[in-house]
Coordinates of C-alpha atoms and ligand atoms in Angstrom, one line a residue:
M8 CA 9.3 21.2 10.6
W9 CA 10.4 17.6 10.8
H10 CA 11.8 17.5 7.4
N11 CA 13.4 20.9 7.5
K12 CA 15.4 20.0 10.6
I13 CA 16.5 16.9 8.9
L14 CA 17.5 18.7 5.7
Q15 CA 19.5 21.3 7.7
A16 CA 21.2 18.5 9.6
A17 CA 22.0 16.7 6.3
G18 CA 23.3 20.0 4.8
M19 CA 26.0 20.2 7.4
F20 CA 27.8 17.2 5.9
L21 CA 27.9 18.1 2.3
I22 CA 31.7 18.3 2.1
C23 CA 32.8 15.2 4.0
A24 CA 33.4 12.4 1.4
T25 CA 36.8 12.1 -0.1
V26 CA 37.7 9.8 -2.9
A27 CA 41.2 8.1 -3.2
S28 CA 43.2 8.6 -6.4
A29 CA 42.4 6.1 -9.2
A30 CA 45.9 4.7 -9.2
D31 CA 45.3 3.2 -5.7
G32 CA 41.8 2.0 -6.5
E33 CA 38.6 3.7 -5.8
L34 CA 37.0 3.4 -2.4
V35 CA 33.2 3.2 -2.6
V36 CA 30.9 3.2 0.4
L37 CA 27.3 2.0 0.1
P38 CA 24.8 3.4 1.1
I39 CA 26.2 6.6 -0.4
N40 CA 27.2 9.8 1.3
R41 CA 24.2 11.9 2.6
A42 CA 21.8 8.8 2.6
K43 CA 18.9 9.2 4.9
F44 CA 17.3 6.3 6.9
L45 CA 14.2 5.8 8.9
A46 CA 15.4 4.7 12.3
G47 CA 15.4 0.9 12.3
Q48 CA 15.1 0.6 8.5
K49 CA 17.2 -2.5 7.4
F50 CA 19.9 -2.2 4.8
D51 CA 23.1 -3.9 3.6
M52 CA 26.3 -1.8 4.1
E53 CA 29.1 -2.5 1.6
V54 CA 32.6 -0.9 1.2
E55 CA 34.4 -1.8 -2.1
L56 CA 37.9 -1.1 -3.1
R57 CA 37.6 -1.1 -6.9
G58 CA 40.7 -1.7 -9.0
A59 CA 43.0 -2.9 -6.3
K60 CA 43.5 -5.7 -3.8
A61 CA 43.0 -4.6 -0.3
D62 CA 45.1 -6.1 2.5
E63 CA 42.7 -4.8 5.0
I64 CA 39.4 -2.7 5.1
K65 CA 38.5 -1.1 8.3
V66 CA 35.0 0.4 8.8
S67 CA 34.1 2.3 11.9
I68 CA 31.3 4.4 13.4
G69 CA 32.3 6.8 16.2
G70 CA 35.7 4.9 16.5
R71 CA 33.9 1.6 17.0
D72 CA 34.4 -1.3 14.6
V73 CA 31.3 -1.4 12.5
S74 CA 30.7 -5.1 12.8
E75 CA 30.9 -4.8 16.5
F76 CA 28.6 -1.7 16.4
F77 CA 25.9 -3.6 14.5
G78 CA 26.7 -7.1 16.0
V79 CA 26.9 -8.5 12.5
T80 CA 29.8 -10.6 11.1
P81 CA 31.2 -9.1 7.9
V82 CA 31.5 -10.9 4.6
I83 CA 34.9 -10.2 3.2
Q84 CA 36.0 -10.9 -0.3
S85 CA 39.2 -9.9 -2.1
D86 CA 41.0 -10.4 -5.4
A87 CA 43.3 -8.5 -7.5
N88 CA 40.8 -6.0 -8.9
L89 CA 38.1 -5.8 -6.2
S90 CA 37.9 -6.1 -2.5
S91 CA 34.6 -6.0 -0.6
Y92 CA 33.7 -5.7 3.0
R93 CA 30.0 -6.2 3.6
L94 CA 27.4 -6.3 6.4
N95 CA 24.0 -7.6 5.6
G96 CA 20.7 -6.6 7.2
V97 CA 21.9 -3.9 9.6
A98 CA 19.9 -0.9 10.9
L99 CA 20.7 2.4 12.5
T100 CA 18.3 2.9 15.3
K101 CA 19.3 6.1 17.0
P102 CA 17.9 9.3 15.3
G103 CA 20.6 11.9 14.4
A104 CA 23.8 12.1 12.4
V105 CA 26.1 9.1 11.9
K106 CA 29.6 9.3 10.4
V107 CA 31.1 6.2 8.9
D108 CA 34.9 6.2 8.6
V109 CA 36.6 3.8 6.2
E110 CA 40.3 3.0 5.9
A111 CA 41.8 0.5 3.4
K112 CA 45.3 -0.7 3.1
A113 CA 46.4 -1.7 -0.4
G114 CA 49.9 -2.2 -1.8
G115 CA 51.6 -0.3 1.1
N116 CA 49.2 2.7 0.7
T117 CA 46.5 3.7 3.1
L118 CA 43.2 5.1 1.6
R119 CA 40.7 6.8 3.7
T120 CA 37.1 8.1 3.2
S121 CA 34.1 8.8 5.2
V122 CA 30.4 9.1 4.6
D123 CA 27.7 10.9 6.6
Y124 CA 24.2 9.5 7.2
I125 CA 21.2 10.9 8.7
V126 CA 18.6 8.8 10.7
A127 CA 15.1 10.1 11.0
A128 CA 13.1 9.4 14.1
P129 CA 9.7 7.7 13.7
G130 CA 6.8 10.2 13.7
S131 CA 3.7 9.9 15.8
K132 CA 0.9 8.1 14.0
Q133 CA -1.5 10.5 12.1
A134 CA -2.9 8.3 9.3
N135 CA -4.1 4.8 9.3
N136 CA -3.7 4.4 5.5
V137 CA -1.7 5.9 2.7
I138 CA -2.6 5.8 -1.0
L139 CA 0.2 6.8 -3.3
F140 CA -0.9 7.7 -6.8
I141 CA 2.0 7.7 -9.3
G142 CA 1.1 9.1 -12.7
D143 CA 4.1 7.6 -14.6
G144 CA 5.8 10.4 -16.6
M145 CA 3.0 12.8 -15.6
G146 CA 4.7 16.2 -15.6
L147 CA 3.1 19.5 -15.2
A148 CA 2.0 19.7 -18.9
S149 CA 0.3 16.3 -18.6
R150 CA -1.8 17.5 -15.7
Q151 CA -2.7 20.6 -17.6
I152 CA -3.6 18.8 -20.8
A153 CA -5.9 16.5 -18.8
R154 CA -7.5 19.5 -17.0
I155 CA -8.2 21.2 -20.4
L156 CA -9.7 18.1 -21.9
S157 CA -11.6 17.0 -18.8
K158 CA -12.8 20.2 -17.3
G159 CA -12.6 22.8 -20.0
I160 CA -11.5 26.5 -19.9
T161 CA -13.6 29.5 -20.7
Q162 CA -12.2 33.0 -21.2
G163 CA -8.9 32.0 -19.5
K164 CA -10.5 30.6 -16.4
Y165 CA -10.7 26.8 -15.9
D166 CA -14.2 25.4 -15.5
G167 CA -13.0 23.0 -12.9
L168 CA -9.9 21.3 -11.5
L169 CA -8.8 17.7 -11.6
D170 CA -9.4 15.6 -8.4
M171 CA -5.6 15.3 -7.9
E172 CA -5.5 19.1 -8.0
L173 CA -8.1 19.2 -5.2
L174 CA -5.6 17.5 -2.8
N175 CA -4.8 20.7 -1.1
D176 CA -3.2 20.0 2.3
G177 CA 0.3 19.8 0.9
M178 CA 2.0 20.6 -2.4
A179 CA 5.6 20.3 -3.5
L180 CA 7.8 20.2 -6.5
I181 CA 9.7 17.0 -6.5
S182 CA 13.2 16.6 -8.1
T183 CA 13.6 13.2 -9.6
S184 CA 17.3 12.5 -10.3
G185 CA 19.1 9.2 -9.3
Y186 CA 22.5 9.2 -7.8
D187 CA 24.1 8.2 -11.1
S188 CA 22.4 10.5 -13.5
L189 CA 20.3 13.6 -13.9
V190 CA 17.6 11.8 -15.8
T191 CA 15.9 8.9 -14.1
D192 CA 14.0 5.9 -15.3
S193 CA 10.9 4.6 -13.6
A194 CA 12.6 1.9 -11.6
N195 CA 15.1 4.2 -9.9
A196 CA 12.4 6.9 -9.4
A197 CA 9.8 4.5 -7.8
S198 CA 12.6 3.0 -5.7
A199 CA 13.2 6.5 -4.2
Y200 CA 9.5 6.6 -3.2
A201 CA 9.6 3.1 -1.9
T202 CA 12.8 3.2 0.1
G203 CA 13.8 6.8 0.8
H204 CA 17.1 6.1 -0.9
K205 CA 18.4 7.1 -4.4
S206 CA 19.4 4.4 -6.8
V207 CA 20.7 4.2 -10.4
V208 CA 18.9 3.7 -13.7
N209 CA 17.2 0.4 -14.1
A210 CA 17.7 -0.5 -10.3
M211 CA 15.2 -0.8 -7.5
G212 CA 15.6 -1.3 -3.7
V213 CA 19.5 -1.5 -4.0
Y214 CA 22.6 0.5 -4.2
E215 CA 24.9 -0.5 -7.1
N216 CA 28.0 -2.4 -6.3
S217 CA 30.5 -4.0 -8.9
S218 CA 28.7 -7.3 -9.1
K219 CA 27.4 -8.5 -12.5
D220 CA 24.7 -10.5 -10.6
P221 CA 21.7 -8.2 -10.5
M222 CA 20.6 -9.9 -7.2
A223 CA 23.9 -9.3 -5.4
H224 CA 23.7 -5.6 -4.8
P225 CA 23.3 -4.1 -1.3
K226 CA 19.6 -3.8 -0.4
V227 CA 17.5 -1.2 1.4
E228 CA 14.2 -2.2 3.1
N229 CA 11.2 -0.8 1.2
I230 CA 7.8 0.6 2.3
V231 CA 5.9 -2.7 1.7
E232 CA 8.4 -4.7 3.8
L233 CA 8.3 -2.0 6.5
V234 CA 4.5 -1.6 6.9
K235 CA 4.2 -5.4 6.9
R236 CA 6.9 -5.9 9.5
A237 CA 6.3 -2.9 11.8
R238 CA 2.5 -2.9 11.8
G239 CA 0.9 -5.8 9.9
M240 CA -0.7 -3.5 7.4
S241 CA -2.2 -4.7 4.1
V242 CA -0.6 -3.7 0.8
G243 CA -2.1 -3.2 -2.6
L244 CA -0.4 -2.6 -6.0
V245 CA -2.5 -1.4 -8.9
T246 CA -1.3 -0.5 -12.4
T247 CA -2.2 -0.4 -16.1
S248 CA 1.2 -1.8 -17.1
N249 CA 2.6 -5.2 -16.5
I250 CA 2.4 -5.7 -12.7
T251 CA 6.1 -6.6 -12.9
D252 CA 7.1 -3.4 -14.7
A253 CA 9.3 -0.8 -12.9
T254 CA 6.9 1.2 -10.7
P255 CA 5.0 -1.6 -8.9
A256 CA 8.1 -3.8 -8.9
A257 CA 10.1 -1.1 -7.0
M258 CA 7.5 -1.2 -4.2
V259 CA 8.5 -4.8 -3.4
A260 CA 11.6 -6.0 -5.2
H261 CA 15.4 -5.6 -4.9
T262 CA 17.4 -6.0 -8.1
R263 CA 19.9 -4.0 -10.1
R264 CA 18.0 -5.0 -13.3
R265 CA 14.3 -4.1 -13.8
A266 CA 14.2 -6.6 -16.7
E267 CA 14.3 -9.4 -14.1
Q268 CA 10.5 -9.6 -14.4
N269 CA 10.1 -13.3 -13.8
F270 CA 11.9 -12.9 -10.5
I271 CA 9.7 -9.8 -9.7
A272 CA 6.5 -11.7 -10.4
G273 CA 7.3 -14.0 -7.4
E274 CA 8.0 -10.9 -5.2
M275 CA 4.4 -9.8 -5.8
L276 CA 3.5 -12.3 -3.0
K277 CA 4.6 -9.5 -0.6
A278 CA 1.4 -7.6 -1.6
D279 CA -2.2 -8.6 -0.9
I280 CA -3.9 -7.0 -3.9
V281 CA -2.0 -7.2 -7.1
L282 CA -3.9 -5.8 -10.2
G283 CA -2.6 -5.0 -13.6
G284 CA -1.4 -6.6 -16.9
G285 CA 1.5 -9.0 -17.4
S286 CA 0.2 -12.5 -17.1
R287 CA 3.2 -13.5 -19.4
Q288 CA 5.4 -13.5 -16.4
F289 CA 3.1 -15.8 -14.4
L290 CA 2.3 -18.4 -16.9
P291 CA 4.5 -21.5 -17.5
A292 CA 6.9 -21.3 -20.5
S293 CA 4.8 -23.8 -22.5
T294 CA 1.8 -21.5 -22.5
P295 CA 1.5 -19.3 -25.6
G296 CA 2.6 -15.8 -24.8
S297 CA 4.5 -16.7 -21.7
Q298 CA 7.9 -15.0 -21.1
R299 CA 9.0 -17.4 -18.4
K300 CA 12.0 -19.6 -18.8
D301 CA 10.6 -22.4 -16.6
E302 CA 7.4 -24.3 -16.1
R303 CA 6.3 -22.6 -12.9
N304 CA 2.7 -21.5 -12.9
L305 CA 2.7 -18.5 -10.6
I306 CA -1.1 -18.1 -10.9
D307 CA -1.4 -21.5 -9.3
E308 CA 1.2 -20.6 -6.7
F309 CA -0.7 -17.4 -5.8
K310 CA -3.9 -19.4 -5.5
A311 CA -2.2 -21.9 -3.3
A312 CA -1.1 -18.9 -1.1
G313 CA -4.7 -17.9 -0.7
Y314 CA -5.2 -15.4 -3.6
T315 CA -8.4 -15.2 -5.6
F316 CA -7.4 -14.9 -9.3
A317 CA -9.3 -12.6 -11.7
K318 CA -8.5 -12.7 -15.4
D319 CA -11.0 -10.0 -16.5
R320 CA -13.3 -7.2 -15.3
S321 CA -16.2 -9.6 -14.4
E322 CA -14.0 -11.8 -12.3
L323 CA -12.5 -8.8 -10.5
V324 CA -15.9 -7.3 -9.7
S325 CA -17.1 -10.5 -8.1
A326 CA -13.7 -11.4 -6.4
N327 CA -14.2 -11.1 -2.7
G328 CA -11.1 -12.6 -0.9
D329 CA -8.6 -10.7 1.3
K330 CA -6.0 -11.4 -1.3
I331 CA -6.5 -10.9 -5.1
L332 CA -4.3 -11.4 -8.1
G333 CA -5.8 -9.9 -11.2
L334 CA -3.9 -10.1 -14.5
F335 CA -5.9 -8.5 -17.3
N336 CA -3.6 -8.8 -20.2
L337 CA -0.5 -10.8 -21.3
D338 CA 1.5 -7.6 -21.5
N339 CA 0.6 -4.0 -20.5
M340 CA -3.1 -3.3 -20.3
D341 CA -4.6 -1.3 -23.3
V342 CA -5.1 2.4 -22.8
Y343 CA -8.4 3.9 -22.0
L344 CA -9.1 5.3 -25.5
D345 CA -8.5 1.8 -27.0
R346 CA -10.1 -0.2 -24.2
E347 CA -13.2 1.9 -23.5
V348 CA -13.8 4.1 -26.6
L349 CA -12.4 2.8 -29.9
K350 CA -12.5 -1.0 -29.0
D351 CA -10.6 -2.0 -32.2
P352 CA -10.3 -5.8 -32.1
D353 CA -6.9 -5.6 -33.8
V354 CA -5.7 -3.5 -30.9
L355 CA -7.4 -5.4 -28.1
R356 CA -6.3 -8.8 -29.4
G357 CA -9.0 -10.7 -27.4
F358 CA -8.7 -8.7 -24.2
T359 CA -12.2 -7.2 -24.5
N360 CA -13.1 -7.2 -20.9
Q361 CA -10.3 -5.4 -19.1
P362 CA -11.3 -3.4 -16.0
T363 CA -10.6 0.4 -15.7
L364 CA -8.0 1.8 -13.4
V365 CA -11.0 3.3 -11.4
E366 CA -12.5 -0.2 -10.9
M367 CA -9.2 -1.7 -9.9
T368 CA -8.6 1.2 -7.4
Q369 CA -12.2 0.8 -6.0
K370 CA -11.7 -3.0 -5.5
A371 CA -8.3 -2.6 -3.8
I372 CA -9.7 0.0 -1.4
D373 CA -12.8 -2.1 -0.6
V374 CA -10.6 -5.1 0.3
L375 CA -7.6 -3.5 1.9
S376 CA -9.7 -1.3 4.2
R377 CA -10.9 -4.4 6.1
N378 CA -7.5 -4.5 7.8
K379 CA -7.8 -2.6 11.1
N380 CA -4.0 -2.2 11.1
G381 CA -4.4 0.0 7.9
F382 CA -3.2 -0.3 4.4
F383 CA -0.7 1.1 1.9
L384 CA -1.9 1.2 -1.7
M385 CA 0.1 2.3 -4.7
V386 CA -1.9 3.1 -7.8
E387 CA 0.0 3.7 -11.0
G388 CA -1.2 5.4 -14.3
A389 CA 1.5 3.6 -16.3
C390 CA 0.5 4.4 -19.8
I391 CA 0.6 8.2 -19.3
D392 CA 4.3 7.6 -19.7
K393 CA 4.2 4.8 -22.3
Q394 CA 2.0 6.9 -24.6
L395 CA 4.3 9.9 -24.3
H396 CA 7.2 7.7 -25.3
A397 CA 5.0 6.9 -28.4
M398 CA 4.5 10.6 -28.9
D399 CA 0.7 10.0 -28.6
W400 CA -0.4 12.8 -26.2
E401 CA -4.1 12.1 -26.8
R402 CA -3.8 8.5 -25.5
S403 CA -1.7 9.7 -22.7
A404 CA -4.3 12.4 -21.8
Y405 CA -7.3 10.0 -21.7
D406 CA -5.2 7.8 -19.3
T407 CA -4.4 10.9 -17.2
I408 CA -8.1 11.5 -16.8
E409 CA -8.7 7.9 -15.9
F410 CA -5.9 8.2 -13.4
D411 CA -7.6 11.2 -12.0
K412 CA -10.9 9.4 -11.7
A413 CA -9.1 6.8 -9.6
V414 CA -7.9 9.6 -7.3
A415 CA -11.6 10.7 -7.0
V416 CA -12.4 7.2 -5.7
A417 CA -9.7 7.5 -3.1
R418 CA -10.9 11.0 -2.1
K419 CA -14.4 9.6 -1.6
F420 CA -13.1 6.9 0.6
A421 CA -10.9 9.3 2.6
E422 CA -13.8 11.6 3.2
T423 CA -15.6 9.0 5.3
D424 CA -12.5 7.1 6.6
G425 CA -10.9 10.3 7.9
S426 CA -7.5 8.7 8.4
T427 CA -6.1 8.3 5.0
L428 CA -3.2 10.3 3.5
I429 CA -3.5 10.6 -0.3
I430 CA -0.5 11.6 -2.4
A431 CA -0.7 12.2 -6.1
T432 CA 2.6 12.8 -8.0
A433 CA 4.7 11.5 -10.9
D434 CA 8.0 9.7 -10.9
H435 CA 9.6 11.9 -13.7
S436 CA 8.6 14.1 -16.5
H437 CA 8.6 14.1 -20.3
G438 CA 9.7 16.8 -22.7
I439 CA 6.2 18.0 -23.7
S440 CA 4.7 21.4 -23.8
I441 CA 1.4 22.9 -24.8
T442 CA 2.5 25.5 -27.4
G443 CA -1.0 26.6 -28.6
T444 CA -3.6 25.0 -30.7
Y445 CA -4.0 23.2 -34.1
H446 CA -6.7 23.6 -36.6
E447 CA -7.3 23.6 -40.4
R448 CA -10.4 25.9 -40.5
D449 CA -8.7 28.3 -43.0
G450 CA -7.2 25.5 -45.1
K451 CA -3.7 25.8 -43.6
T452 CA -2.1 22.5 -42.7
G453 CA 1.1 21.2 -41.0
R454 CA 3.2 23.7 -39.1
E455 CA 1.3 26.7 -40.6
A456 CA -1.8 25.4 -38.9
V457 CA -0.1 25.5 -35.4
R458 CA -1.7 28.5 -33.8
T459 CA 0.3 30.5 -31.3
Y460 CA -0.4 33.5 -29.1
A461 CA -3.7 35.2 -30.1
N462 CA -4.2 32.8 -33.0
A463 CA -4.4 29.9 -30.6
I464 CA -7.9 30.9 -29.4
Y465 CA -9.3 27.9 -27.5
P466 CA -9.6 24.1 -28.3
T467 CA -13.1 22.8 -28.9
F468 CA -13.1 19.6 -26.8
R469 CA -16.6 18.8 -25.6
D470 CA -17.9 16.5 -23.0
A471 CA -21.6 16.2 -23.9
D472 CA -22.2 13.0 -21.9
G473 CA -20.5 14.5 -18.9
D474 CA -18.3 11.5 -18.2
G475 CA -15.2 13.7 -17.7
Y476 CA -13.6 12.4 -20.9
P477 CA -13.8 14.5 -24.1
D478 CA -16.4 13.0 -26.5
A479 CA -13.7 12.8 -29.3
P480 CA -9.9 12.9 -29.1
A481 CA -9.8 15.0 -32.4
P482 CA -12.1 18.1 -32.3
D483 CA -12.1 20.8 -34.8
V484 CA -9.5 22.8 -32.8
T485 CA -7.2 20.6 -30.8
L486 CA -4.1 21.3 -28.7
A487 CA -0.7 21.8 -30.2
V488 CA 1.4 19.6 -27.9
Q489 CA 5.0 19.6 -29.0
Y490 CA 8.0 17.5 -28.0
A491 CA 11.4 18.6 -26.9
N492 CA 13.2 15.3 -27.4
H493 CA 12.4 12.9 -30.1
P494 CA 13.6 10.4 -32.8
D495 CA 13.2 11.1 -36.6
Y496 CA 9.4 11.0 -37.0
Y497 CA 6.4 12.3 -39.0
E498 CA 4.0 14.7 -37.4
D499 CA 0.5 15.7 -38.6
F500 CA -0.8 17.1 -35.3
K501 CA -3.7 14.7 -35.4
A502 CA -5.0 11.9 -33.1
H503 CA -4.3 8.4 -34.3
D504 CA -6.9 5.6 -34.7
K505 CA -4.4 3.0 -33.4
P506 CA -1.3 3.2 -31.3
V507 CA 1.7 3.5 -33.6
S508 CA 5.4 4.0 -32.8
P509 CA 7.0 7.2 -34.1
A510 CA 10.1 5.4 -35.2
I511 CA 11.2 1.8 -35.8
M512 CA 14.6 0.2 -35.4
S513 CA 16.6 -0.7 -38.5
G514 CA 19.6 -2.3 -37.1
D515 CA 21.0 0.1 -34.6
I516 CA 19.3 3.1 -36.1
A517 CA 15.8 4.4 -35.4
I518 CA 14.1 5.5 -38.6
A519 CA 10.8 7.5 -38.9
N520 CA 7.8 5.1 -39.1
T521 CA 6.0 5.7 -42.4
K522 CA 2.9 4.1 -41.0
R523 CA 2.4 7.1 -38.8
A524 CA 1.3 10.4 -40.2
Q525 CA 2.5 9.7 -43.7
D526 CA 1.2 13.0 -44.9
G527 CA 2.8 14.9 -42.0
I528 CA 6.0 16.8 -41.7
F529 CA 9.3 14.9 -41.3
Y530 CA 11.1 16.1 -38.1
P531 CA 14.7 15.0 -37.8
G532 CA 15.4 13.6 -34.4
N533 CA 17.3 15.5 -31.8
I534 CA 18.3 12.7 -29.5
P535 CA 20.8 9.8 -30.4
S536 CA 19.8 8.0 -33.5
N537 CA 19.6 4.6 -31.8
E538 CA 16.6 5.8 -29.7
S539 CA 13.2 5.0 -31.2
S540 CA 10.9 6.8 -28.8
E541 CA 10.6 10.1 -27.1
V542 CA 12.5 10.1 -23.8
H543 CA 12.2 11.2 -20.2
A544 CA 13.0 14.8 -19.0
A545 CA 14.7 15.8 -15.9
D546 CA 12.0 18.5 -15.0
D547 CA 10.7 18.5 -11.5
V548 CA 7.2 17.1 -11.1
P549 CA 4.3 18.4 -9.0
L550 CA 3.0 16.6 -5.9
S551 CA -0.3 17.1 -4.3
A552 CA -1.4 15.7 -1.0
A553 CA -4.4 15.7 1.3
G554 CA -5.2 14.1 4.6
P555 CA -3.3 13.6 7.9
G556 CA 0.4 14.1 7.3
A557 CA 0.1 15.9 4.0
D558 CA 1.5 19.1 5.5
Y559 CA 5.0 17.4 5.2
F560 CA 4.9 18.3 1.5
M561 CA 6.0 21.8 0.8
G562 CA 8.5 23.7 -1.3
V563 CA 11.0 21.9 -3.5
M564 CA 11.8 18.4 -2.2
D565 CA 14.0 15.5 -3.1
N566 CA 12.1 12.4 -4.4
T567 CA 13.4 10.4 -1.5
E568 CA 11.3 12.6 0.9
V569 CA 8.1 11.1 -0.4
F570 CA 9.0 7.9 1.5
F571 CA 9.7 9.9 4.7
G572 CA 6.4 11.7 4.2
I573 CA 4.6 8.3 4.1
V574 CA 6.3 6.7 7.1
R575 CA 6.0 9.9 9.1
A576 CA 2.2 10.0 8.5
L577 CA 1.8 6.4 9.4
G578 CA 4.1 6.7 12.4
I579 CA 5.9 3.6 11.4
D580 CA 8.4 2.6 14.1
A581 CA 10.9 0.3 12.4
T582 CA 13.0 -0.1 15.5
K583 CA 10.4 -2.5 16.9
K584 CA 11.1 -6.2 16.5
Ligands
ZN613 ZN1 9.1 6.0 -19.4

């Protein structure tokens, strides 16, 4: 297997990197040891001596000076506390192992280190298109909750499977950690899918150097840049969050700080179809609700660049250009339960005509599939994650079902197209688990009404209208979904009429929100007291795939391998000029 060979090769070099003692300064090489590249994938290489002034930094590959090896002039900077040697926009074109040796002279001492890279050969083209579905924060429990609510379970056997669970040509467990920390955020995680390289929390498309400037960190070419450059493919980004939020942003942008959303908004010009929330980053500062610091009107700039603009569902349905910018809310779009079921005007704040994720996905496929060079489409179910942070598993579950219906649209397209790889996965997990059911049939309430083992029986969700969503989020017997990691909060095990945060900040301390489940039980938090929401978990996440190239996904895989599965299926040759 292509990936197994690569992993075995990478495994040979586990022990090579050495770090100099702190007294002499720390020698850091970026990209990091064991980084894997697609042959021809562009990146910036940087060696930093941190904490000391280097008299000289020598970098070589196979005994050859690295600037000569790449034919690129280095940018060298040095002061008392930091020395840097950097090559911008280089690429390793020959598949196989590459060893980089570094030697730095500082204060009469010589420091040495080395890193090992692996370069993957381009695959032969199997698929014309790839659709990557990312259920943000959608761990195994989220999938299962959606399966129970949407399909039902009778006498222990499910009455059906989700569409994402019918993607059967490849399946893997994906590990999600960044190179800085066990637990990732969505920027770092999506960046691994977009580039094939690990990054650090809050970063995308870059390795982290010492710079305080979020734009000055060494970059790695991402999937959107690659499929445009190497094959002239079309690109779509679809989400229910701000379009400039971490997951869609990581497909196109390079920054150490995901909060640079005004910058990221401009980077969306790299995609052809851009659909989601977040007009606040596109409207000039003088427009109410804008978060920009300048008077640029990015909606006008996109129109000038040939995009049709859609502000609501009706305009999206009728939009017919090859490029579409659709921004359906100032901030994140509302969740399915609020948008399509409850329709509370206090929650929707005037945004009463937002499209569904299903409609956005359908439109993106309709338009992108006109390009004979193929397309790459990323569809994110963003609020699966956001609602779990808010400890509102019901809202999260309805959005997981909506996300699954978007997968169904892609499956239908792929059936007739025959040349589309579909991947459905998550970027990270949350600490939730289905521990049983909850009901008050016998008058018990609170924790005494959490039913475990035999007492759990089955929940009573019904789908009388057959739309795939439960008729009500709060049936007589509901699920007991419990959280492993939470702030101080009140729990009543019931669905909420409106989205409401579990805790609110009081200075630096998060205190339980009395507006939520006032009659419920107080649970003392079990994470640091300055955290007002439930947080991500490091659990592996499931990946399901179908179509040409899906066989790449098997066993337990690193999240960076999702990128390599995509470029392998497409047969992207990045060594071509
Ligand atoms: Zn999150």
